[in-house]
PDB file of C-alpha atoms in Angstrom:
ATOM      1  CA  MET A  26      -0.028   7.495  24.171  1.00 77.00           C
ATOM      2  CA  LYS A  27      -1.666   6.945  20.985  1.00 82.00           C
ATOM      3  CA  ILE A  28      -2.207  10.558  18.425  1.00 87.00           C
ATOM      4  CA  ASN A  29      -5.145  10.678  16.706  1.00 89.00           C
ATOM      5  CA  PHE A  30      -6.706  13.755  14.058  1.00 92.00           C
ATOM      6  CA  ILE A  31     -10.898  13.755  13.376  1.00 93.00           C
ATOM      7  CA  ASP A  32     -11.510  15.041  10.232  1.00 92.00           C
ATOM      8  CA  ILE A  33     -14.703  18.279  10.523  1.00 87.00           C
ATOM      9  CA  LYS A  34     -16.394  15.587   7.518  1.00 87.00           C
ATOM     10  CA  ASP A  35     -16.615  12.565  11.085  1.00 91.00           C
ATOM     11  CA  LYS A  36     -19.190  15.209  13.222  1.00 91.00           C
ATOM     12  CA  LYS A  37     -20.508  11.101  14.775  1.00 92.00           C
ATOM     13  CA  ILE A  38     -16.629   9.950  15.592  1.00 91.00           C
ATOM     14  CA  TRP A  39     -16.315  14.085  16.588  1.00 89.00           C
ATOM     15  CA  ASN A  40     -19.191  13.670  18.744  1.00 90.00           C
ATOM     16  CA  LYS A  41     -19.475  11.469  20.626  1.00 90.00           C
ATOM     17  CA  ILE A  42     -15.889  11.662  22.242  1.00 89.00           C
ATOM     18  CA  THR A  43     -16.585  15.799  23.126  1.00 90.00           C
ATOM     19  CA  ARG A  44     -19.794  15.066  24.493  1.00 85.00           C
ATOM     20  CA  ASN A  45     -18.653  12.240  27.130  1.00 85.00           C
ATOM     21  CA  ASN A  46     -15.348  13.932  28.102  1.00 86.00           C
ATOM     22  CA  SER A  47     -16.225  17.561  28.177  1.00 89.00           C
ATOM     23  CA  GLU A  48     -18.756  20.137  28.767  1.00 89.00           C
ATOM     24  CA  LEU A  49     -17.315  22.953  27.614  1.00 94.00           C
ATOM     25  CA  PRO A  50     -19.003  25.673  24.805  1.00 95.00           C
ATOM     26  CA  GLY A  51     -15.679  25.945  22.527  1.00 94.00           C
ATOM     27  CA  HIS A  52     -15.691  22.078  22.428  1.00 94.00           C
ATOM     28  CA  THR A  53     -19.014  21.022  20.797  1.00 94.00           C
ATOM     29  CA  TYR A  54     -19.289  20.641  17.030  1.00 94.00           C
ATOM     30  CA  ASP A  55     -20.819  23.745  16.316  1.00 95.00           C
ATOM     31  CA  TYR A  56     -18.028  26.433  17.766  1.00 96.00           C
ATOM     32  CA  PHE A  57     -15.478  23.880  15.366  1.00 93.00           C
ATOM     33  CA  LYS A  58     -17.527  24.680  11.980  1.00 94.00           C
ATOM     34  CA  PHE A  59     -18.409  28.100  12.646  1.00 96.00           C
ATOM     35  CA  CYS A  60     -14.131  28.530  13.420  1.00 95.00           C
ATOM     36  CA  SER A  61     -14.006  26.885  10.613  1.00 93.00           C
ATOM     37  CA  LEU A  62     -15.603  28.921   8.223  1.00 94.00           C
ATOM     38  CA  ASN A  63     -14.104  31.552  10.406  1.00 93.00           C
ATOM     39  CA  LEU A  64     -10.347  30.872   9.853  1.00 90.00           C
ATOM     40  CA  ASN A  65     -10.593  28.723   5.878  1.00 85.00           C
ATOM     41  CA  LYS A  66      -8.523  26.466   7.039  1.00 83.00           C
ATOM     42  CA  LYS A  67      -8.163  23.072   7.441  1.00 81.00           C
ATOM     43  CA  LEU A  68      -9.657  22.451  11.548  1.00 91.00           C
ATOM     44  CA  PHE A  69      -9.213  18.376  12.870  1.00 95.00           C
ATOM     45  CA  LEU A  70      -9.653  16.939  16.341  1.00 94.00           C
ATOM     46  CA  LEU A  71      -6.433  16.147  17.720  1.00 94.00           C
ATOM     47  CA  ASP A  72      -7.686  13.410  19.989  1.00 91.00           C
ATOM     48  CA  LEU A  73      -4.466  12.122  23.317  1.00 88.00           C
ATOM     49  CA  SER A  74      -5.784   8.130  24.476  1.00 78.00           C
ATOM     50  CA  ILE A  75      -3.911   8.277  27.697  1.00 74.00           C
ATOM     51  CA  ASN A  76      -4.634   4.774  30.211  1.00 72.00           C
ATOM     52  CA  LYS A  77      -7.926   4.757  28.038  1.00 75.00           C
ATOM     53  CA  ASN A  78      -8.905   8.337  27.976  1.00 79.00           C
ATOM     54  CA  ASN A  79     -10.107  10.716  25.255  1.00 83.00           C
ATOM     55  CA  ILE A  80      -7.621  14.099  26.067  1.00 89.00           C
ATOM     56  CA  PHE A  81      -8.141  16.133  23.083  1.00 92.00           C
ATOM     57  CA  CYS A  82      -7.451  19.974  21.606  1.00 94.00           C
ATOM     58  CA  PRO A  83      -9.336  21.359  18.336  1.00 94.00           C
ATOM     59  CA  VAL A  84      -6.810  22.758  15.878  1.00 95.00           C
ATOM     60  CA  ASN A  85      -5.913  23.933  13.374  1.00 93.00           C
ATOM     61  CA  VAL A  86      -3.119  22.589  10.503  1.00 92.00           C
ATOM     62  CA  ASP A  87      -0.033  24.144   8.581  1.00 92.00           C
ATOM     63  CA  GLU A  88       2.185  22.401   6.826  1.00 92.00           C
ATOM     64  CA  PHE A  89       6.012  23.749   6.553  1.00 93.00           C
ATOM     65  CA  ARG A  90       8.247  22.117   4.177  1.00 93.00           C
ATOM     66  CA  SER A  91       7.898  18.448   4.952  1.00 93.00           C
ATOM     67  CA  PHE A  92       6.259  19.157   8.839  1.00 95.00           C
ATOM     68  CA  HIS A  93       3.164  19.743  10.395  1.00 94.00           C
ATOM     69  CA  ILE A  94       2.443  23.243  12.865  1.00 95.00           C
ATOM     70  CA  LEU A  95      -0.327  23.084  14.733  1.00 96.00           C
ATOM     71  CA  LYS A  96      -2.466  25.760  16.654  1.00 95.00           C
ATOM     72  CA  SER A  97      -5.219  25.277  18.715  1.00 94.00           C
ATOM     73  CA  ILE A  98      -8.366  26.730  17.607  1.00 94.00           C
ATOM     74  CA  PRO A  99      -9.353  30.510  18.770  1.00 92.00           C
ATOM     75  CA  GLY A 100     -11.415  31.411  21.670  1.00 92.00           C
ATOM     76  CA  TYR A 101     -11.905  29.183  24.700  1.00 92.00           C
ATOM     77  CA  SER A 102     -10.657  25.873  23.936  1.00 92.00           C
ATOM     78  CA  GLY A 103      -7.913  24.392  24.158  1.00 91.00           C
ATOM     79  CA  PHE A 104      -7.321  20.248  26.723  1.00 92.00           C
ATOM     80  CA  ASN A 105     -10.657  19.266  27.826  1.00 90.00           C
ATOM     81  CA  CYS A 106      -8.363  18.745  30.607  1.00 85.00           C
ATOM     82  CA  ASP A 107      -4.778  19.994  32.485  1.00 82.00           C
ATOM     83  CA  LEU A 108      -1.753  17.801  30.975  1.00 80.00           C
ATOM     84  CA  ASN A 109       1.094  17.053  33.614  1.00 79.00           C
ATOM     85  CA  LEU A 110       4.274  17.114  32.186  1.00 79.00           C
ATOM     86  CA  LYS A 111       4.912  13.524  32.096  1.00 82.00           C
ATOM     87  CA  ASP A 112       1.681  14.582  29.294  1.00 83.00           C
ATOM     88  CA  ILE A 113       3.896  17.369  27.498  1.00 85.00           C
ATOM     89  CA  ILE A 114       7.015  15.242  27.216  1.00 85.00           C
ATOM     90  CA  ASN A 115       5.303  12.096  26.220  1.00 86.00           C
ATOM     91  CA  LEU A 116       3.088  14.830  23.219  1.00 89.00           C
ATOM     92  CA  ASN A 117       6.427  15.736  22.855  1.00 89.00           C
ATOM     93  CA  LYS A 118       8.393  12.755  21.670  1.00 89.00           C
ATOM     94  CA  LEU A 119       4.572  11.906  19.732  1.00 90.00           C
ATOM     95  CA  LEU A 120       4.500  15.154  18.027  1.00 93.00           C
ATOM     96  CA  LEU A 121       7.939  14.152  15.783  1.00 91.00           C
ATOM     97  CA  ASP A 122       6.952  10.860  15.081  1.00 91.00           C
ATOM     98  CA  ASN A 123       4.338  12.352  13.418  1.00 92.00           C
ATOM     99  CA  LYS A 124       6.314  14.811  11.787  1.00 94.00           C
ATOM    100  CA  ILE A 125       4.941  17.949  13.639  1.00 95.00           C
ATOM    101  CA  LEU A 126       7.151  21.043  14.554  1.00 97.00           C
ATOM    102  CA  THR A 127       5.322  22.672  15.956  1.00 97.00           C
ATOM    103  CA  PHE A 128       1.959  22.514  18.664  1.00 96.00           C
ATOM    104  CA  PHE A 129       0.601  26.472  20.151  1.00 95.00           C
ATOM    105  CA  PHE A 130      -2.154  25.937  22.327  1.00 93.00           C
ATOM    106  CA  ASN A 131      -3.873  27.978  25.406  1.00 92.00           C
ATOM    107  CA  SER A 132      -4.454  27.111  28.726  1.00 90.00           C
ATOM    108  CA  ASN A 133      -8.802  26.683  29.249  1.00 92.00           C
ATOM    109  CA  PRO A 134     -10.228  29.085  31.947  1.00 92.00           C
ATOM    110  CA  TYR A 135     -12.051  26.094  33.332  1.00 91.00           C
ATOM    111  CA  SER A 136      -9.435  24.189  34.188  1.00 82.00           C
ATOM    112  CA  GLU A 137      -6.899  24.331  37.006  1.00 72.00           C
ATOM    113  CA  SER A 138      -3.923  24.969  35.663  1.00 65.00           C
ATOM    114  CA  LYS A 139      -1.002  23.700  37.769  1.00 66.00           C
ATOM    115  CA  LEU A 140       1.293  22.353  35.825  1.00 60.00           C
ATOM    116  CA  PHE A 141       1.458  25.705  34.410  1.00 55.00           C
ATOM    117  CA  LYS A 142       3.316  27.621  36.677  1.00 59.00           C
ATOM    118  CA  ASN A 143       6.491  25.508  36.185  1.00 60.00           C
ATOM    119  CA  SER A 144       7.384  24.543  33.167  1.00 70.00           C
ATOM    120  CA  GLU A 145       9.868  25.563  30.384  1.00 78.00           C
ATOM    121  CA  PHE A 146       6.356  25.123  27.625  1.00 83.00           C
ATOM    122  CA  VAL A 147       4.913  27.427  29.874  1.00 85.00           C
ATOM    123  CA  SER A 148       4.402  31.217  29.210  1.00 87.00           C
ATOM    124  CA  PHE A 149       1.564  34.092  30.885  1.00 86.00           C
ATOM    125  CA  LYS A 150      -0.826  35.000  28.316  1.00 89.00           C
ATOM    126  CA  ASN A 151      -3.091  37.754  30.121  1.00 91.00           C
ATOM    127  CA  HIS A 152      -6.150  36.850  32.020  1.00 93.00           C
ATOM    128  CA  SER A 153      -9.847  36.182  31.520  1.00 95.00           C
ATOM    129  CA  TYR A 154     -12.755  36.702  34.102  1.00 96.00           C
ATOM    130  CA  ILE A 155     -15.505  34.254  35.416  1.00 97.00           C
ATOM    131  CA  LEU A 156     -18.926  34.837  36.838  1.00 97.00           C
ATOM    132  CA  ASP A 157     -20.006  32.193  39.822  1.00 97.00           C
ATOM    133  CA  LEU A 158     -23.916  32.225  37.638  1.00 97.00           C
ATOM    134  CA  ASN A 159     -24.407  30.964  41.940  1.00 96.00           C
ATOM    135  CA  ASN A 160     -24.090  34.061  43.213  1.00 96.00           C
ATOM    136  CA  SER A 161     -28.023  35.651  42.815  1.00 96.00           C
ATOM    137  CA  LEU A 162     -28.237  38.841  40.019  1.00 95.00           C
ATOM    138  CA  ILE A 163     -29.105  41.098  43.040  1.00 95.00           C
ATOM    139  CA  GLU A 164     -26.017  40.280  44.936  1.00 94.00           C
ATOM    140  CA  THR A 165     -23.686  40.340  41.457  1.00 95.00           C
ATOM    141  CA  LYS A 166     -25.660  43.934  40.518  1.00 94.00           C
ATOM    142  CA  ASN A 167     -25.185  44.889  44.504  1.00 94.00           C
ATOM    143  CA  ASN A 168     -21.497  43.821  43.470  1.00 94.00           C
ATOM    144  CA  ILE A 169     -20.317  45.935  40.312  1.00 95.00           C
ATOM    145  CA  HIS A 170     -17.625  48.327  39.972  1.00 94.00           C
ATOM    146  CA  LYS A 171     -19.608  52.309  39.702  1.00 95.00           C
ATOM    147  CA  ASN A 172     -19.083  53.085  36.351  1.00 94.00           C
ATOM    148  CA  LEU A 173     -20.677  49.496  35.387  1.00 96.00           C
ATOM    149  CA  LYS A 174     -24.508  50.704  37.278  1.00 96.00           C
ATOM    150  CA  LYS A 175     -24.299  54.447  35.532  1.00 96.00           C
ATOM    151  CA  ASN A 176     -23.996  52.813  32.613  1.00 97.00           C
ATOM    152  CA  ILE A 177     -26.987  49.874  33.787  1.00 97.00           C
ATOM    153  CA  VAL A 178     -29.049  53.706  35.202  1.00 97.00           C
ATOM    154  CA  LYS A 179     -28.528  55.240  31.727  1.00 97.00           C
ATOM    155  CA  VAL A 180     -29.531  52.385  30.178  1.00 98.00           C
ATOM    156  CA  ASP A 181     -32.818  52.323  32.033  1.00 97.00           C
ATOM    157  CA  ASP A 182     -33.707  56.664  31.294  1.00 97.00           C
ATOM    158  CA  LEU A 183     -33.638  56.024  27.704  1.00 97.00           C
ATOM    159  CA  LYS A 184     -35.761  53.379  28.033  1.00 97.00           C
ATOM    160  CA  ILE A 185     -33.496  50.705  26.371  1.00 98.00           C
ATOM    161  CA  SER A 186     -35.684  47.239  26.208  1.00 98.00           C
ATOM    162  CA  ILE A 187     -32.725  44.506  26.747  1.00 98.00           C
ATOM    163  CA  ASN A 188     -34.635  41.201  25.996  1.00 98.00           C
ATOM    164  CA  GLU A 189     -33.204  37.511  24.639  1.00 98.00           C
ATOM    165  CA  VAL A 190     -34.948  37.079  20.911  1.00 97.00           C
ATOM    166  CA  GLU A 191     -35.442  33.364  19.156  1.00 95.00           C
ATOM    167  CA  LYS A 192     -34.419  34.954  15.717  1.00 95.00           C
ATOM    168  CA  LEU A 193     -32.579  38.062  14.681  1.00 98.00           C
ATOM    169  CA  ASP A 194     -32.177  39.725  10.897  1.00 97.00           C
ATOM    170  CA  PHE A 195     -28.849  38.584   9.864  1.00 98.00           C
ATOM    171  CA  LYS A 196     -28.941  42.307   7.715  1.00 97.00           C
ATOM    172  CA  ILE A 197     -29.332  43.822  11.768  1.00 98.00           C
ATOM    173  CA  LEU A 198     -26.308  41.339  12.668  1.00 98.00           C
ATOM    174  CA  ARG A 199     -24.393  42.370   9.811  1.00 97.00           C
ATOM    175  CA  TYR A 200     -24.468  46.335  10.366  1.00 98.00           C
ATOM    176  CA  LEU A 201     -24.005  46.434  13.907  1.00 98.00           C
ATOM    177  CA  TYR A 202     -20.548  45.030  13.309  1.00 97.00           C
ATOM    178  CA  LEU A 203     -19.197  46.597  10.419  1.00 97.00           C
ATOM    179  CA  LYS A 204     -20.684  50.026  13.099  1.00 97.00           C
ATOM    180  CA  THR A 205     -17.890  48.136  15.626  1.00 96.00           C
ATOM    181  CA  CYS A 206     -15.531  47.434  12.943  1.00 95.00           C
ATOM    182  CA  ASN A 207     -15.429  51.001  12.133  1.00 95.00           C
ATOM    183  CA  ARG A 208     -15.331  51.839  15.113  1.00 93.00           C
ATOM    184  CA  LEU A 209     -12.662  49.395  16.394  1.00 89.00           C
ATOM    185  CA  ASN A 210     -10.097  50.894  13.183  1.00 91.00           C
ATOM    186  CA  ILE A 211     -11.046  46.740  12.016  1.00 89.00           C
ATOM    187  CA  TYR A 212     -11.154  45.209   8.822  1.00 91.00           C
ATOM    188  CA  PRO A 213     -14.122  42.927   9.442  1.00 91.00           C
ATOM    189  CA  ASP A 214     -12.727  40.198   7.391  1.00 86.00           C
ATOM    190  CA  ASN A 215      -9.838  40.375   9.982  1.00 85.00           C
ATOM    191  CA  PHE A 216     -12.410  39.027  12.438  1.00 89.00           C
ATOM    192  CA  TYR A 217     -15.145  37.681  11.881  1.00 95.00           C
ATOM    193  CA  LYS A 218     -16.720  36.074   7.878  1.00 95.00           C
ATOM    194  CA  THR A 219     -19.752  36.234   6.484  1.00 96.00           C
ATOM    195  CA  SER A 220     -20.665  33.091   6.078  1.00 96.00           C
ATOM    196  CA  ALA A 221     -19.229  32.245  10.278  1.00 96.00           C
ATOM    197  CA  LEU A 222     -21.245  34.852  11.288  1.00 97.00           C
ATOM    198  CA  LYS A 223     -24.584  33.443   9.299  1.00 97.00           C
ATOM    199  CA  PHE A 224     -24.598  29.543   9.929  1.00 97.00           C
ATOM    200  CA  LEU A 225     -23.721  31.489  14.034  1.00 98.00           C
ATOM    201  CA  LEU A 226     -27.276  33.284  13.488  1.00 98.00           C
ATOM    202  CA  ASP A 227     -28.882  30.001  11.906  1.00 97.00           C
ATOM    203  CA  GLU A 228     -27.171  26.829  12.746  1.00 97.00           C
ATOM    204  CA  TYR A 229     -25.910  26.913  15.764  1.00 98.00           C
ATOM    205  CA  LYS A 230     -27.381  25.589  18.483  1.00 96.00           C
ATOM    206  CA  ASN A 231     -26.347  26.761  22.473  1.00 97.00           C
ATOM    207  CA  LYS A 232     -26.559  29.793  21.987  1.00 98.00           C
ATOM    208  CA  LEU A 233     -27.767  32.832  23.733  1.00 98.00           C
ATOM    209  CA  ILE A 234     -28.836  36.788  21.399  1.00 98.00           C
ATOM    210  CA  VAL A 235     -30.037  39.551  23.939  1.00 98.00           C
ATOM    211  CA  THR A 236     -30.084  42.868  22.277  1.00 98.00           C
ATOM    212  CA  ALA A 237     -30.903  46.270  23.540  1.00 98.00           C
ATOM    213  CA  SER A 238     -33.339  47.771  21.540  1.00 98.00           C
ATOM    214  CA  TYR A 239     -33.852  51.660  21.505  1.00 97.00           C
ATOM    215  CA  LYS A 240     -37.207  53.732  19.975  1.00 95.00           C
ATOM    216  CA  ALA A 241     -38.022  49.332  18.922  1.00 94.00           C
ATOM    217  CA  ARG A 242     -34.434  50.052  16.691  1.00 97.00           C
ATOM    218  CA  ILE A 243     -31.795  46.761  18.208  1.00 98.00           C
ATOM    219  CA  VAL A 244     -28.869  48.996  18.800  1.00 98.00           C
ATOM    220  CA  SER A 245     -26.672  46.716  20.361  1.00 98.00           C
ATOM    221  CA  VAL A 246     -26.539  42.668  20.416  1.00 98.00           C
ATOM    222  CA  SER A 247     -24.497  40.050  22.258  1.00 98.00           C
ATOM    223  CA  ILE A 248     -23.870  36.667  22.789  1.00 98.00           C
ATOM    224  CA  PHE A 249     -23.472  33.661  24.282  1.00 98.00           C
ATOM    225  CA  LEU A 250     -22.311  30.269  23.442  1.00 98.00           C
ATOM    226  CA  TYR A 251     -23.425  27.687  26.086  1.00 97.00           C
ATOM    227  CA  GLU A 252     -23.066  24.244  26.886  1.00 95.00           C
ATOM    228  CA  LYS A 253     -24.014  21.757  30.522  1.00 92.00           C
ATOM    229  CA  ASN A 254     -22.790  23.983  33.327  1.00 95.00           C
ATOM    230  CA  TYR A 255     -20.772  25.852  31.076  1.00 97.00           C
ATOM    231  CA  SER A 256     -21.420  29.177  29.523  1.00 98.00           C
ATOM    232  CA  ASP A 257     -18.855  31.608  26.874  1.00 98.00           C
ATOM    233  CA  TYR A 258     -19.445  35.457  25.455  1.00 97.00           C
ATOM    234  CA  LEU A 259     -18.885  35.355  22.369  1.00 97.00           C
ATOM    235  CA  LEU A 260     -19.549  38.985  21.217  1.00 96.00           C
ATOM    236  CA  ASN A 261     -20.446  41.946  21.413  1.00 97.00           C
ATOM    237  CA  PHE A 262     -22.234  44.386  18.012  1.00 98.00           C
ATOM    238  CA  SER A 263     -23.698  47.908  18.892  1.00 98.00           C
ATOM    239  CA  GLU A 264     -24.028  51.389  17.118  1.00 97.00           C
ATOM    240  CA  ASP A 265     -21.688  53.988  17.590  1.00 94.00           C
ATOM    241  CA  ASP A 266     -22.819  55.851  21.490  1.00 94.00           C
ATOM    242  CA  TYR A 267     -24.184  52.747  22.273  1.00 97.00           C
ATOM    243  CA  ASN A 268     -21.846  49.746  24.034  1.00 93.00           C
ATOM    244  CA  PHE A 269     -22.453  51.417  26.680  1.00 96.00           C
ATOM    245  CA  CYS A 270     -25.624  48.847  26.885  1.00 98.00           C
ATOM    246  CA  THR A 271     -23.464  45.922  27.867  1.00 97.00           C
ATOM    247  CA  SER A 272     -23.343  45.626  30.629  1.00 97.00           C
ATOM    248  CA  SER A 273     -27.669  45.764  30.497  1.00 98.00           C
ATOM    249  CA  LEU A 274     -26.587  42.881  28.037  1.00 98.00           C
ATOM    250  CA  ILE A 275     -24.370  40.708  30.557  1.00 98.00           C
ATOM    251  CA  LEU A 276     -26.467  41.283  33.547  1.00 97.00           C
ATOM    252  CA  LYS A 277     -29.684  40.002  31.196  1.00 98.00           C
ATOM    253  CA  SER A 278     -27.579  36.919  30.610  1.00 98.00           C
ATOM    254  CA  PHE A 279     -26.464  36.267  33.461  1.00 97.00           C
ATOM    255  CA  GLU A 280     -30.718  36.171  35.143  1.00 97.00           C
ATOM    256  CA  ILE A 281     -31.402  34.059  32.121  1.00 98.00           C
ATOM    257  CA  LEU A 282     -28.801  31.488  31.591  1.00 98.00           C
ATOM    258  CA  LYS A 283     -29.236  30.859  35.624  1.00 97.00           C
ATOM    259  CA  ASN A 284     -32.693  30.082  34.829  1.00 97.00           C
ATOM    260  CA  ASN A 285     -31.617  27.489  32.192  1.00 96.00           C
ATOM    261  CA  SER A 286     -29.001  25.945  34.725  1.00 96.00           C
ATOM    262  CA  ILE A 287     -25.627  27.774  33.949  1.00 97.00           C
ATOM    263  CA  LYS A 288     -23.162  27.369  36.409  1.00 97.00           C
ATOM    264  CA  PHE A 289     -20.353  29.884  35.474  1.00 97.00           C
ATOM    265  CA  MET A 290     -20.205  32.836  32.621  1.00 97.00           C
ATOM    266  CA  ASN A 291     -16.872  32.997  31.121  1.00 97.00           C
ATOM    267  CA  LEU A 292     -17.297  37.080  30.046  1.00 97.00           C
ATOM    268  CA  GLY A 293     -13.097  36.442  28.272  1.00 94.00           C
ATOM    269  CA  GLY A 294     -10.015  39.112  29.014  1.00 90.00           C
ATOM    270  CA  GLY A 295      -8.677  42.131  27.005  1.00 82.00           C
ATOM    271  CA  ILE A 296      -7.500  42.057  23.026  1.00 76.00           C
ATOM    272  CA  THR A 297      -4.075  43.031  25.283  1.00 76.00           C
ATOM    273  CA  ASN A 298      -3.344  42.557  29.192  1.00 75.00           C
ATOM    274  CA  LYS A 299      -5.102  45.884  30.517  1.00 77.00           C
ATOM    275  CA  ASP A 300      -6.746  46.888  27.645  1.00 81.00           C
ATOM    276  CA  GLY A 301     -10.132  49.234  28.648  1.00 81.00           C
ATOM    277  CA  LEU A 302     -11.793  45.569  27.419  1.00 87.00           C
ATOM    278  CA  GLU A 303     -10.095  43.649  30.449  1.00 90.00           C
ATOM    279  CA  ARG A 304     -11.312  46.815  32.816  1.00 92.00           C
ATOM    280  CA  PHE A 305     -14.696  46.030  32.210  1.00 92.00           C
ATOM    281  CA  LYS A 306     -14.787  42.428  31.603  1.00 94.00           C
ATOM    282  CA  LYS A 307     -12.986  43.063  35.784  1.00 93.00           C
ATOM    283  CA  ASN A 308     -15.584  45.454  36.923  1.00 94.00           C
ATOM    284  CA  PHE A 309     -17.938  42.315  37.222  1.00 94.00           C
ATOM    285  CA  ASN A 310     -16.086  41.722  40.792  1.00 92.00           C
ATOM    286  CA  SER A 311     -15.792  38.782  38.128  1.00 93.00           C
ATOM    287  CA  ILE A 312     -13.415  35.215  39.396  1.00 95.00           C
ATOM    288  CA  GLN A 313      -9.803  36.120  37.739  1.00 94.00           C
ATOM    289  CA  LYS A 314      -7.596  33.202  35.754  1.00 93.00           C
ATOM    290  CA  ASN A 315      -4.643  32.947  34.253  1.00 90.00           C
ATOM    291  CA  ILE A 316      -4.599  31.645  30.740  1.00 90.00           C
ATOM    292  CA  TYR A 317      -1.161  30.789  29.610  1.00 89.00           C
ATOM    293  CA  SER A 318       0.124  29.773  26.185  1.00 90.00           C
ATOM    294  CA  PHE A 319       2.110  26.105  25.588  1.00 91.00           C
ATOM    295  CA  LYS A 320       4.946  26.216  22.399  1.00 92.00           C
ATOM    296  CA  ILE A 321       6.111  22.978  21.503  1.00 93.00           C
ATOM    297  CA  ILE A 322       8.829  22.375  19.835  1.00 95.00           C
ATOM    298  CA  SER A 323       8.887  18.783  19.113  1.00 95.00           C
ATOM    299  CA  ASP A 324      13.003  19.163  16.539  1.00 95.00           C
ATOM    300  CA  GLN A 325      14.580  22.245  18.389  1.00 95.00           C
ATOM    301  CA  LYS A 326      17.388  22.425  16.142  1.00 95.00           C
ATOM    302  CA  ILE A 327      15.302  21.800  12.827  1.00 96.00           C
ATOM    303  CA  TYR A 328      12.642  24.633  14.091  1.00 95.00           C
ATOM    304  CA  ASN A 329      16.635  26.826  14.455  1.00 95.00           C
ATOM    305  CA  GLU A 330      17.668  26.236  11.182  1.00 95.00           C
ATOM    306  CA  PHE A 331      13.384  26.923   9.973  1.00 95.00           C
ATOM    307  CA  SER A 332      13.687  30.560  11.971  1.00 94.00           C
ATOM    308  CA  ILE A 333      16.826  31.845   9.936  1.00 93.00           C
ATOM    309  CA  ASN A 334      15.884  35.358   8.214  1.00 90.00           C
ATOM    310  CA  HIS A 335      12.479  35.236   9.996  1.00 91.00           C
ATOM    311  CA  LYS A 336      12.907  38.148  13.248  1.00 89.00           C
ATOM    312  CA  ASN A 337       8.704  38.416  13.730  1.00 88.00           C
ATOM    313  CA  ASN A 338       6.673  37.282  16.547  1.00 85.00           C
ATOM    314  CA  PHE A 339       5.138  34.512  15.834  1.00 88.00           C
ATOM    315  CA  PHE A 340       4.930  31.067  16.713  1.00 92.00           C
ATOM    316  CA  PRO A 341       6.977  29.499  14.756  1.00 93.00           C
ATOM    317  CA  PRO A 342       8.085  32.427  13.078  1.00 93.00           C
ATOM    318  CA  PHE A 343       7.865  31.151   9.762  1.00 91.00           C
ATOM    319  CA  VAL A 344       3.621  30.769   9.390  1.00 88.00           C
ATOM    320  CA  LYS A 345       2.036  33.892   9.590  1.00 75.00           C
TER     321      LYS A 345
END
């Protein structure tokens, strides 16, 4: 096993590795760029050569005293394939050899995750919900929860139009984003940076934008990212009292992505386990997938020394 870090500036190398070894939206260079703008941190592609295969995970890198601290980027990225216990043990040794004290990453919902049930490195994080686009739209509509059906009827009764758009004015997206943040009591800069949202609208290639309009005014927008057979639900912003449009936006996206030969739609999960957002996504009668968190410590003694007097839930506790 060999370890290599590829800088965000090396776009050609990044694309060569990821395009040949992954079909997931969370592994594209555009998603990497989006996250780099949003996090304002050093981001790299951690590339492991195992039996001549490229196994990789996009990460951000912090430094503490003379050590590196690795964490996978937000969203549904993680490694491009499942790791076995031998891989994890070898990786742990490589981390120590390269002055990397800790490595945190989540599993990808499209991974089989066979290792995760019996390993000291792993704990359950939350659920993610996936729609199989091989099913018909009619069948999917018939199987969703009655509360979602009521929302769809409400959209139809109010004559709210649901449409795909090629371009969206940034002022509209920003307005809806601020409305959503205010409703959820979220400070805007803590969630999405302006530069990241502008990049998403202007430069991100494989995205689907679907809007809900009432009396010619856009009141809600959803954005999906896709790559080959897979798609991820990135965001939904809406005006107050119009978040009920989300069900219709998702089903419209289902139809569009299916017509473009996408096979699966990852709706994601909740912010916390069993919260309202998770219940909403579960109500689509979707496939429930377990997401697991990996916490690898290459030197437990040094880690314990650094953790003294730091009592919080961060991993590691000395780096927020």
